[in-house]
Every structure is written in C-alpha cells, then in structure tokens.
Amino acid sequence: MHVIGTVGLPGSGKGEAATVAREEGIPVVTMGDVVRQETADRGLDPAKDHGTVAQALREENGPAAIAERSLPMIEDRLERHEAVLVDGIRSDVEVDAFEERFEEAFTLVSIEAPFDVRRERIDTRGRDAGEADGGEGLAARDERERGFGMDDAMDRADVVVENTDTLEAFHERIRSIIREGAMNDADDEPTEVRRP
C-alpha cells in the first residue's frame, strides 16, 4: 500500500501529476472535487465559489474537514489498488491526517513553480473564473491557500519537484516518483530533491 499526496499552489502542476498517475493505472482522489461537490450541493457556482466553500467547510467542520471526507474514498481505492494519489493537499493539518492514517506508506510531494508561470497556466486552462469574470485572482488564491497552512505543508514534503521545465519533462519526473512509490522497493535514489 502506498499513498502519494501532492501539495502546491494553484497552477503548479498538481492536475498534471494526477493525469500521469491515471496513465500509470493509479487511482486519484482529488480533494478539490470534494469541495466542488459541496459547492454544487449548496447551489453555488464551483468556478466562482470554490474558495469560499473550502473555507466554510474548514470553519464548520475543522481544518482537516476535507482530508477527513477524502479518507473513505482513498481507503476504498486501496482495496483494489496498491497505490493511490491524493491530489491537492492544502495544509499541514491535512498532512497530519494522512500521516496519522497511512504512516510510512504516505509520501508527500510538493510541486512548485514561480507565480508568473502559474498565472499563465491558469489563464491557459480556463477552468476557474478570474477577477475579470467575478472570480478570485491568483494572488488572492495564493493568500487564501497559504492561510490554510499550505506553506507549512509544502515545507514538510518528502519530495520537491520544481515544475519549470517542459510538460514532458515534468511528466517523466512524476512518473518516476509514482513508480518508485508504487513499487516501494526501488534500489536507486530518486532524481528529485528530498528535503531533510
């Protein structure tokens, strides 16, 4: 059993990491989907109100609320698969929840990229409403997510991937991490930087 969690600011590449996991046959639990579903259940627009609902869930049910809602989905997939990727961890409290549940079987991967690179990616993907469309700008999103404890979560990462190269190179780095984690017995050192 192995659970790989990804953490990173908006536009860093977490969704692309999830794509690679799926290509490798590893199921993905996207924490943002928990929030998007709750947003829809509340009759709100997921493109505009995602951040508000994420904050509300944490205020109403505690800072680990979204991680706790994700645990049953992760455990369900682990019944049929050796590994699961958890997309979009946003706080050190969420890291605590996963480490407590999965212990040494949990690996946290921080995906990082500069602000301008991330802004360009978000504009290109067109999934979220920007400031001009009544949504939240990237600087405000960064501030909100940092308020959840994202910086602390990123500091606790076992593996750091700087996502500033080509998409193909990023996919290869993620594929290597996933294969190492899924096999859990690789003899070679990973090519990524590991924080102490």
Tab-separated table of C-alpha atoms in Angstrom:
chain	number	residue	atom	x	y	z
A	1	MET	CA	0.000	0.000	0.000
A	2	HIS	CA	1.244	3.472	-0.848
A	3	VAL	CA	-0.466	6.868	-0.749
A	4	ILE	CA	1.186	9.726	-2.621
A	5	GLY	CA	-0.100	13.190	-1.761
A	6	THR	CA	0.546	16.302	-3.813
A	7	VAL	CA	0.719	19.823	-2.436
A	8	GLY	CA	1.307	23.046	-4.330
A	9	LEU	CA	-0.093	26.467	-5.051
A	10	PRO	CA	-2.667	26.922	-7.851
A	11	GLY	CA	-1.231	26.276	-11.305
A	12	SER	CA	1.857	24.474	-10.014
A	13	GLY	CA	1.021	21.209	-11.804
A	14	LYS	CA	-0.952	19.064	-9.359
A	15	GLY	CA	-3.563	18.249	-12.003
A	16	GLU	CA	-0.863	17.169	-14.448
A	17	ALA	CA	0.614	14.905	-11.770
A	18	ALA	CA	-2.851	13.366	-11.370
A	19	THR	CA	-3.004	12.805	-15.136
A	20	VAL	CA	0.280	10.893	-15.023
A	21	ALA	CA	-0.970	8.781	-12.107
A	22	ARG	CA	-4.083	7.826	-14.075
A	23	GLU	CA	-1.921	6.935	-17.091
A	24	GLU	CA	0.040	4.633	-14.767
A	25	GLY	CA	-3.187	2.945	-13.628
A	26	ILE	CA	-3.147	4.588	-10.203
A	27	PRO	CA	-6.478	5.969	-8.981
A	28	VAL	CA	-6.645	9.613	-7.985
A	29	VAL	CA	-8.641	11.181	-5.176
A	30	THR	CA	-8.931	14.897	-5.838
A	31	MET	CA	-9.569	16.894	-2.689
A	32	GLY	CA	-10.827	19.785	-4.811
A	33	ASP	CA	-13.610	17.515	-6.090
A	34	VAL	CA	-14.869	17.202	-2.511
A	35	VAL	CA	-15.102	20.993	-2.389
A	36	ARG	CA	-16.620	21.285	-5.889
A	37	GLN	CA	-19.316	18.761	-4.965
A	38	GLU	CA	-20.097	20.602	-1.737
A	39	THR	CA	-20.223	23.884	-3.689
A	40	ALA	CA	-22.756	22.396	-6.114
A	41	ASP	CA	-24.726	20.856	-3.219
A	42	ARG	CA	-25.014	24.349	-1.725
A	43	GLY	CA	-26.364	25.690	-5.028
A	44	LEU	CA	-23.271	27.779	-5.690
A	45	ASP	CA	-21.024	28.115	-8.753
A	46	PRO	CA	-17.898	25.911	-8.440
A	47	ALA	CA	-15.963	28.224	-10.797
A	48	LYS	CA	-16.572	31.278	-8.594
A	49	ASP	CA	-17.370	30.000	-5.088
A	50	HIS	CA	-14.880	27.129	-4.675
A	51	GLY	CA	-12.602	29.053	-2.310
A	52	THR	CA	-15.466	30.347	-0.190
A	53	VAL	CA	-16.883	26.854	0.283
A	54	ALA	CA	-13.433	25.364	1.020
A	55	GLN	CA	-13.018	27.921	3.773
A	56	ALA	CA	-16.565	27.341	5.052
A	57	LEU	CA	-16.041	23.567	5.256
A	58	ARG	CA	-12.936	24.089	7.362
A	59	GLU	CA	-14.672	26.631	9.602
A	60	GLU	CA	-17.765	24.429	10.054
A	61	ASN	CA	-16.043	21.051	10.467
A	62	GLY	CA	-12.461	21.826	11.480
A	63	PRO	CA	-9.245	22.379	9.495
A	64	ALA	CA	-8.964	18.690	8.495
A	65	ALA	CA	-12.563	18.517	7.163
A	66	ILE	CA	-11.682	17.996	3.514
A	67	ALA	CA	-8.968	15.432	4.281
A	68	GLU	CA	-11.392	13.557	6.516
A	69	ARG	CA	-14.012	13.488	3.735
A	70	SER	CA	-11.319	12.143	1.380
A	71	LEU	CA	-10.140	9.272	3.629
A	72	PRO	CA	-13.034	6.879	2.870
A	73	MET	CA	-12.507	7.414	-0.879
A	74	ILE	CA	-8.783	6.684	-0.541
A	75	GLU	CA	-9.381	3.574	1.549
A	76	ASP	CA	-11.985	2.344	-0.946
A	77	ARG	CA	-9.490	2.592	-3.817
A	78	LEU	CA	-6.749	0.917	-1.775
A	79	GLU	CA	-8.961	-2.170	-1.535
A	80	ARG	CA	-8.415	-2.689	-5.281
A	81	HIS	CA	-5.082	-0.943	-5.937
A	82	GLU	CA	-1.603	-0.901	-4.425
A	83	ALA	CA	-1.267	2.878	-4.642
A	84	VAL	CA	-3.450	5.992	-4.675
A	85	LEU	CA	-2.553	9.580	-5.499
A	86	VAL	CA	-4.234	12.287	-3.403
A	87	ASP	CA	-4.395	15.479	-5.430
A	88	GLY	CA	-4.420	18.852	-3.730
A	89	ILE	CA	-3.433	18.760	-0.071
A	90	ARG	CA	-3.583	22.302	1.235
A	91	SER	CA	-2.478	22.355	4.856
A	92	ASP	CA	-0.193	20.866	7.438
A	93	VAL	CA	-3.304	19.704	9.337
A	94	GLU	CA	-4.313	17.677	6.269
A	95	VAL	CA	-0.785	16.238	6.101
A	96	ASP	CA	-1.203	15.228	9.757
A	97	ALA	CA	-4.461	13.411	8.923
A	98	PHE	CA	-2.845	11.413	6.110
A	99	GLU	CA	0.351	10.669	8.050
A	100	GLU	CA	-1.689	9.509	11.038
A	101	ARG	CA	-3.791	7.200	8.891
A	102	PHE	CA	-1.144	5.856	6.462
A	103	GLU	CA	2.105	6.338	8.449
A	104	GLU	CA	5.211	5.314	6.443
A	105	ALA	CA	3.014	4.408	3.453
A	106	PHE	CA	2.382	8.144	2.858
A	107	THR	CA	4.692	10.257	0.683
A	108	LEU	CA	4.144	13.995	0.296
A	109	VAL	CA	5.256	15.595	-2.990
A	110	SER	CA	5.480	19.381	-3.227
A	111	ILE	CA	5.051	20.703	-6.766
A	112	GLU	CA	6.405	24.211	-7.124
A	113	ALA	CA	6.588	26.894	-9.831
A	114	PRO	CA	7.022	30.697	-9.906
A	115	PHE	CA	3.973	32.986	-9.730
A	116	ASP	CA	4.169	34.192	-13.365
A	117	VAL	CA	4.429	30.641	-14.706
A	118	ARG	CA	1.456	29.556	-12.624
A	119	ARG	CA	-0.633	32.570	-13.682
A	120	GLU	CA	-0.006	31.793	-17.344
A	121	ARG	CA	-1.007	28.158	-16.844
A	122	ILE	CA	-4.222	29.101	-15.051
A	123	ASP	CA	-5.141	31.586	-17.783
A	124	THR	CA	-4.491	28.922	-20.424
A	125	ARG	CA	-6.543	26.150	-18.777
A	126	GLY	CA	-9.576	28.431	-18.368
A	127	ARG	CA	-11.155	26.268	-15.648
A	128	ASP	CA	-11.524	28.966	-12.991
A	129	ALA	CA	-13.138	32.371	-13.241
A	130	GLY	CA	-10.544	35.118	-12.885
A	131	GLU	CA	-11.006	38.532	-11.313
A	132	ALA	CA	-12.435	39.984	-14.542
A	133	ASP	CA	-15.167	37.303	-14.503
A	134	GLY	CA	-16.147	37.708	-10.854
A	135	GLY	CA	-13.735	35.061	-9.571
A	136	GLU	CA	-10.641	35.221	-7.447
A	137	GLY	CA	-7.286	36.446	-8.767
A	138	LEU	CA	-4.205	34.254	-8.387
A	139	ALA	CA	-2.589	36.444	-5.719
A	140	ALA	CA	-5.782	36.254	-3.634
A	141	ARG	CA	-5.987	32.482	-4.170
A	142	ASP	CA	-2.355	32.093	-3.084
A	143	GLU	CA	-3.026	34.161	0.027
A	144	ARG	CA	-6.146	32.147	0.901
A	145	GLU	CA	-4.385	28.814	0.426
A	146	ARG	CA	-1.379	29.968	2.400
A	147	GLY	CA	-3.865	30.913	5.118
A	148	PHE	CA	-4.939	27.246	5.260
A	149	GLY	CA	-1.316	26.290	6.044
A	150	MET	CA	-0.067	25.437	2.560
A	151	ASP	CA	3.457	26.784	3.174
A	152	ASP	CA	3.791	24.559	6.240
A	153	ALA	CA	2.545	21.574	4.252
A	154	MET	CA	4.999	22.278	1.429
A	155	ASP	CA	7.837	22.545	3.942
A	156	ARG	CA	7.035	19.014	5.145
A	157	ALA	CA	7.288	17.431	1.692
A	158	ASP	CA	9.336	14.274	1.254
A	159	VAL	CA	9.971	15.148	-2.413
A	160	VAL	CA	10.102	18.554	-4.112
A	161	VAL	CA	9.545	18.918	-7.854
A	162	GLU	CA	10.361	22.251	-9.462
A	163	ASN	CA	7.912	22.374	-12.363
A	164	THR	CA	9.552	24.924	-14.636
A	165	ASP	CA	10.738	22.681	-17.477
A	166	THR	CA	8.686	21.238	-20.339
A	167	LEU	CA	5.457	19.374	-19.699
A	168	GLU	CA	7.095	16.180	-20.954
A	169	ALA	CA	9.989	16.532	-18.508
A	170	PHE	CA	7.551	17.165	-15.650
A	171	HIS	CA	5.518	14.085	-16.596
A	172	GLU	CA	8.693	11.975	-16.571
A	173	ARG	CA	9.696	13.219	-13.119
A	174	ILE	CA	6.220	12.483	-11.744
A	175	ARG	CA	6.155	9.073	-13.445
A	176	SER	CA	9.465	8.226	-11.763
A	177	ILE	CA	8.152	9.249	-8.328
A	178	ILE	CA	4.922	7.310	-8.820
A	179	ARG	CA	6.694	4.171	-9.973
A	180	GLU	CA	9.117	4.354	-7.057
A	181	GLY	CA	6.261	4.822	-4.611
A	182	ALA	CA	4.089	2.140	-6.156
A	183	MET	CA	6.899	-0.407	-6.188
A	184	ASN	CA	8.092	0.803	-2.779
A	185	ASP	CA	11.266	-1.182	-3.198
A	186	ALA	CA	13.300	0.777	-5.710
A	187	ASP	CA	17.012	0.409	-5.129
A	188	ASP	CA	18.008	3.608	-6.904
A	189	GLU	CA	17.850	7.016	-5.314
A	190	PRO	CA	15.176	9.238	-6.842
A	191	THR	CA	16.270	12.068	-9.080
A	192	GLU	CA	14.208	14.616	-7.144
A	193	VAL	CA	15.450	16.763	-4.300
A	194	ARG	CA	14.421	15.356	-0.929
A	195	ARG	CA	14.072	17.708	1.977
A	196	PRO	CA	15.600	16.560	5.267
